[in-house]
């Protein structure tokens, strides 16, 4: 059934049904699998390494009983990563800023610098827009659609484009009409700020993480074993 439109629902429903019998034995792990599974990614965290290790091992045990293997375990804590490897859990290749051959990790499609624990913004698709063509309402809408921001990090920036689209509708411009001079000037200003987004470094933990007992952030994804 994988590959069809209903697959995410079927996966979620299957897991929710399976974990019910482990509620009492593994309460923390079942709660994580029940509330922190997004399509095929588990995204969660813990207050310390020992708690993160127990939750991850219990979750791995639960999923193995359903013939699903939790793989690509990843964390901002290198000690936890090494412990996972020692315990036999399949970890995600560690991201290294000096090694371009290692693919950077992502959380819900957002690039995540695991070493320094911050999110970045991918604007490559927007920067590749053909600027030689006349800018029309269609182009403005395409630009808005190319910004992937599920958490809303860029809301102060993207709201400008949405207001611009609203103004184009109020002026009743057709899809392929060129922008009026005043709106075009606003568009150019918005476009000129676009490269700055790639320089953003958004700390994953908004609270003070300087204490010794900083949180461990963990991600993984289930794989059906055939």
C-alpha positions as a printed NumPy array, in Angstrom:
array([[  0.   ,   0.   ,   0.   ],
       [  3.002,   2.292,   0.29 ],
       [  3.099,   4.937,  -2.399],
       [ -0.655,   5.562,  -2.544],
       [ -2.395,   8.608,  -1.074],
       [ -3.773,   6.799,   1.974],
       [ -0.412,   5.318,   3.03 ],
       [  0.365,   7.944,   5.743],
       [ -3.045,   7.367,   7.335],
       [ -2.681,   3.587,   7.209],
       [  0.799,   3.77 ,   8.749],
       [ -0.392,   6.024,  11.565],
       [ -3.506,   3.935,  12.234],
       [ -1.476,   0.713,  12.286],
       [  1.062,   2.1  ,  14.749],
       [ -1.623,   3.574,  17.027],
       [ -3.411,   0.219,  17.118],
       [ -0.174,  -1.69 ,  17.761],
       [  1.161,   0.449,  20.626],
       [ -2.004,   0.202,  22.737],
       [ -0.892,  -3.093,  24.311],
       [  2.353,  -1.457,  25.535],
       [  0.788,   1.503,  27.379],
       [  1.459,   0.128,  30.854],
       [  4.844,  -1.47 ,  30.156],
       [  6.386,   1.436,  28.194],
       [  4.31 ,   4.557,  28.991],
       [  6.861,   7.167,  27.856],
       [  7.744,   5.378,  24.607],
       [  4.125,   4.74 ,  23.649],
       [  3.255,   8.365,  24.347],
       [  6.105,   9.439,  22.044],
       [  5.012,   7.104,  19.246],
       [  1.405,   8.201,  19.666],
       [  1.943,  11.978,  19.697],
       [  5.325,  12.598,  18.049],
       [  5.028,  10.603,  14.819],
       [  4.654,  12.814,  11.742],
       [  3.943,  10.658,   8.642],
       [  7.153,   8.578,   8.749],
       [  9.299,  10.562,  11.18 ],
       [  9.431,  10.405,  14.96 ],
       [ 10.471,  13.766,  16.423],
       [ 10.825,  14.083,  20.169],
       [ 13.201,  14.928,  22.989],
       [ 14.168,  14.235,  26.587],
       [ 15.555,  16.069,  29.599],
       [ 18.795,  14.087,  29.673],
       [ 20.702,  11.316,  27.897],
       [ 19.553,   8.471,  30.163],
       [ 15.9  ,   9.339,  29.605],
       [ 16.408,   9.718,  25.849],
       [ 18.186,   6.348,  25.703],
       [ 15.436,   4.53 ,  27.59 ],
       [ 12.655,   6.035,  25.463],
       [ 14.463,   5.251,  22.214],
       [ 15.273,   1.654,  23.194],
       [ 11.718,   1.015,  24.38 ],
       [ 10.312,   2.526,  21.188],
       [ 12.666,   0.366,  19.132],
       [ 11.432,  -2.744,  20.969],
       [  7.784,  -1.813,  20.419],
       [  8.242,  -1.174,  16.707],
       [ 10.252,  -4.35 ,  16.154],
       [  7.291,  -6.341,  17.459],
       [  5.3  ,  -4.816,  14.589],
       [  8.045,  -5.753,  12.08 ],
       [  9.003,  -2.087,  11.788],
       [ 12.552,  -0.95 ,  12.346],
       [ 13.232,   2.524,  13.702],
       [ 16.254,   3.76 ,  11.793],
       [ 18.256,   6.944,  11.152],
       [ 18.325,   7.867,  14.823],
       [ 19.695,  11.372,  15.189],
       [ 20.367,  13.705,  18.088],
       [ 22.087,  16.962,  18.968],
       [ 23.964,  15.016,  21.653],
       [ 27.016,  13.198,  20.325],
       [ 27.324,  11.036,  23.445],
       [ 23.788,   9.774,  22.861],
       [ 24.614,   9.041,  19.227],
       [ 27.611,   6.916,  20.279],
       [ 25.491,   5.083,  22.855],
       [ 22.873,   4.314,  20.225],
       [ 25.556,   2.85 ,  17.966],
       [ 26.866,   0.732,  20.854],
       [ 23.325,  -0.494,  21.532],
       [ 22.904,  -1.488,  17.879],
       [ 20.473,   1.243,  16.798],
       [ 20.926,   2.491,  13.233],
       [ 22.011,   6.131,  13.468],
       [ 21.871,   8.891,  10.893],
       [ 25.254,   9.876,   9.338],
       [ 26.675,  12.641,  11.508],
       [ 26.548,  16.014,   9.765],
       [ 29.952,  17.646,   9.458],
       [ 30.389,  21.213,   8.262],
       [ 33.796,  20.289,   6.853],
       [ 32.535,  17.294,   4.882],
       [ 30.355,  18.229,   1.91 ],
       [ 29.775,  14.551,   1.177],
       [ 27.561,  14.12 ,   4.242],
       [ 23.968,  15.148,   3.674],
       [ 22.669,  17.553,   6.301],
       [ 19.837,  16.352,   8.445],
       [ 16.302,  17.683,   8.192],
       [ 13.391,  17.911,  10.601],
       [  9.992,  18.154,   8.902],
       [ 11.889,  19.24 ,   5.791],
       [ 13.744,  22.034,   7.601],
       [ 17.569,  21.838,   7.465],
       [ 18.955,  21.127,  10.937],
       [ 22.583,  21.696,  11.897],
       [ 23.048,  18.84 ,  14.355],
       [ 26.473,  19.917,  15.577],
       [ 25.463,  23.43 ,  16.66 ],
       [ 21.749,  22.622,  17.076],
       [ 20.093,  25.285,  14.957],
       [ 17.754,  25.397,  11.967],
       [ 18.507,  27.095,   8.665],
       [ 16.325,  28.167,   5.754],
       [ 16.586,  26.671,   2.267],
       [ 15.848,  29.376,  -0.335],
       [ 17.62 ,  27.717,  -3.25 ],
       [ 14.387,  27.247,  -5.204],
       [ 13.495,  30.925,  -4.898],
       [ 16.954,  32.11 ,  -5.873],
       [ 16.669,  30.069,  -9.077],
       [ 13.65 ,  32.036, -10.312],
       [ 14.153,  33.446, -13.813],
       [ 14.477,  37.203, -13.254],
       [ 14.639,  37.93 , -16.994],
       [ 10.898,  37.336, -17.409],
       [  8.3  ,  40.014, -16.615],
       [  7.076,  39.79 , -13.032],
       [  3.37 ,  38.964, -12.971],
       [  0.795,  37.902, -10.374],
       [  1.537,  34.319, -11.371],
       [  5.228,  34.788, -10.546],
       [  4.398,  36.313,  -7.164],
       [  2.142,  33.362,  -6.305],
       [  4.804,  30.888,  -7.458],
       [  7.305,  32.613,  -5.176],
       [  4.976,  32.313,  -2.215],
       [  4.51 ,  28.602,  -2.945],
       [  8.255,  27.952,  -3.003],
       [  8.735,  29.056,   0.603],
       [  8.596,  25.994,   2.831],
       [  8.036,  27.205,   6.368],
       [  5.75 ,  24.791,   8.302],
       [  6.691,  26.218,  11.699],
       [  6.279,  29.87 ,  10.713],
       [  9.839,  31.037,  11.278],
       [  9.596,  33.374,   8.286],
       [  6.145,  34.807,   8.942],
       [  7.408,  38.413,   9.357],
       [  8.985,  38.089,   5.917],
       [  6.372,  36.046,   4.03 ],
       [  3.471,  38.203,   5.225],
       [  4.781,  40.983,   2.969],
       [  4.328,  38.756,  -0.071],
       [  0.832,  37.748,   1.01 ],
       [ -0.135,  41.415,   1.416],
       [  1.28 ,  42.045,  -2.041],
       [ -0.899,  39.277,  -3.488],
       [ -3.911,  40.724,  -1.729],
       [ -3.25 ,  44.103,  -3.325],
       [ -2.971,  42.478,  -6.767],
       [ -6.375,  40.872,  -6.297],
       [ -7.895,  44.185,  -5.198],
       [ -6.571,  45.8  ,  -8.381],
       [ -8.063,  42.954, -10.423],
       [ -4.83 ,  42.149, -12.282],
       [ -4.897,  39.09 , -14.523],
       [ -2.454,  36.27 , -13.891],
       [ -0.039,  37.307, -16.637],
       [ -0.302,  41.101, -16.307],
       [  2.949,  42.8  , -15.366],
       [  3.059,  44.375, -11.925],
       [  2.304,  48.118, -11.691],
       [  5.432,  50.243, -10.972],
       [  4.655,  50.822,  -7.273],
       [  3.996,  47.134,  -6.581],
       [  6.991,  46.132,  -8.667],
       [  9.199,  48.34 ,  -6.471],
       [  7.856,  46.556,  -3.385],
       [  8.511,  43.21 ,  -5.064],
       [ 12.11 ,  44.18 ,  -5.845],
       [ 12.682,  45.184,  -2.237],
       [ 11.275,  41.865,  -1.036],
       [ 13.357,  39.953,  -3.584],
       [ 16.571,  41.79 ,  -2.617],
       [ 16.23 ,  40.588,   0.988],
       [ 15.79 ,  36.961,  -0.042],
       [ 19.5  ,  35.933,   0.091],
       [ 19.638,  37.104,   3.706],
       [ 17.328,  34.253,   4.694],
       [ 20.058,  31.72 ,   3.981],
       [ 22.156,  33.4  ,   6.681],
       [ 19.548,  32.839,   9.383],
       [ 20.506,  30.488,  12.212],
       [ 17.469,  29.699,  14.336],
       [ 18.323,  28.011,  17.672],
       [ 16.293,  24.838,  18.074],
       [ 16.058,  25.301,  21.822],
       [ 14.625,  28.717,  22.63 ],
       [ 15.379,  28.344,  26.336],
       [ 18.81 ,  28.665,  27.924],
       [ 20.686,  25.448,  27.107],
       [ 23.954,  26.454,  28.781],
       [ 23.216,  24.285,  31.819],
       [ 24.893,  20.905,  32.132],
       [ 21.604,  19.018,  31.918],
       [ 20.634,  20.351,  28.51 ],
       [ 17.91 ,  18.579,  26.576],
       [ 18.519,  15.789,  24.065],
       [ 16.661,  16.208,  20.775],
       [ 15.971,  12.951,  18.93 ],
       [ 14.565,  11.976,  15.539],
       [ 14.035,   8.637,  13.785],
       [ 11.88 ,   7.064,  11.093],
       [ 10.157,   3.666,  10.943],
       [ 10.9  ,   1.215,   8.15 ],
       [  8.707,  -1.793,   7.444],
       [ 10.718,  -4.998,   7.506],
       [  9.693,  -7.327,   4.72 ]])
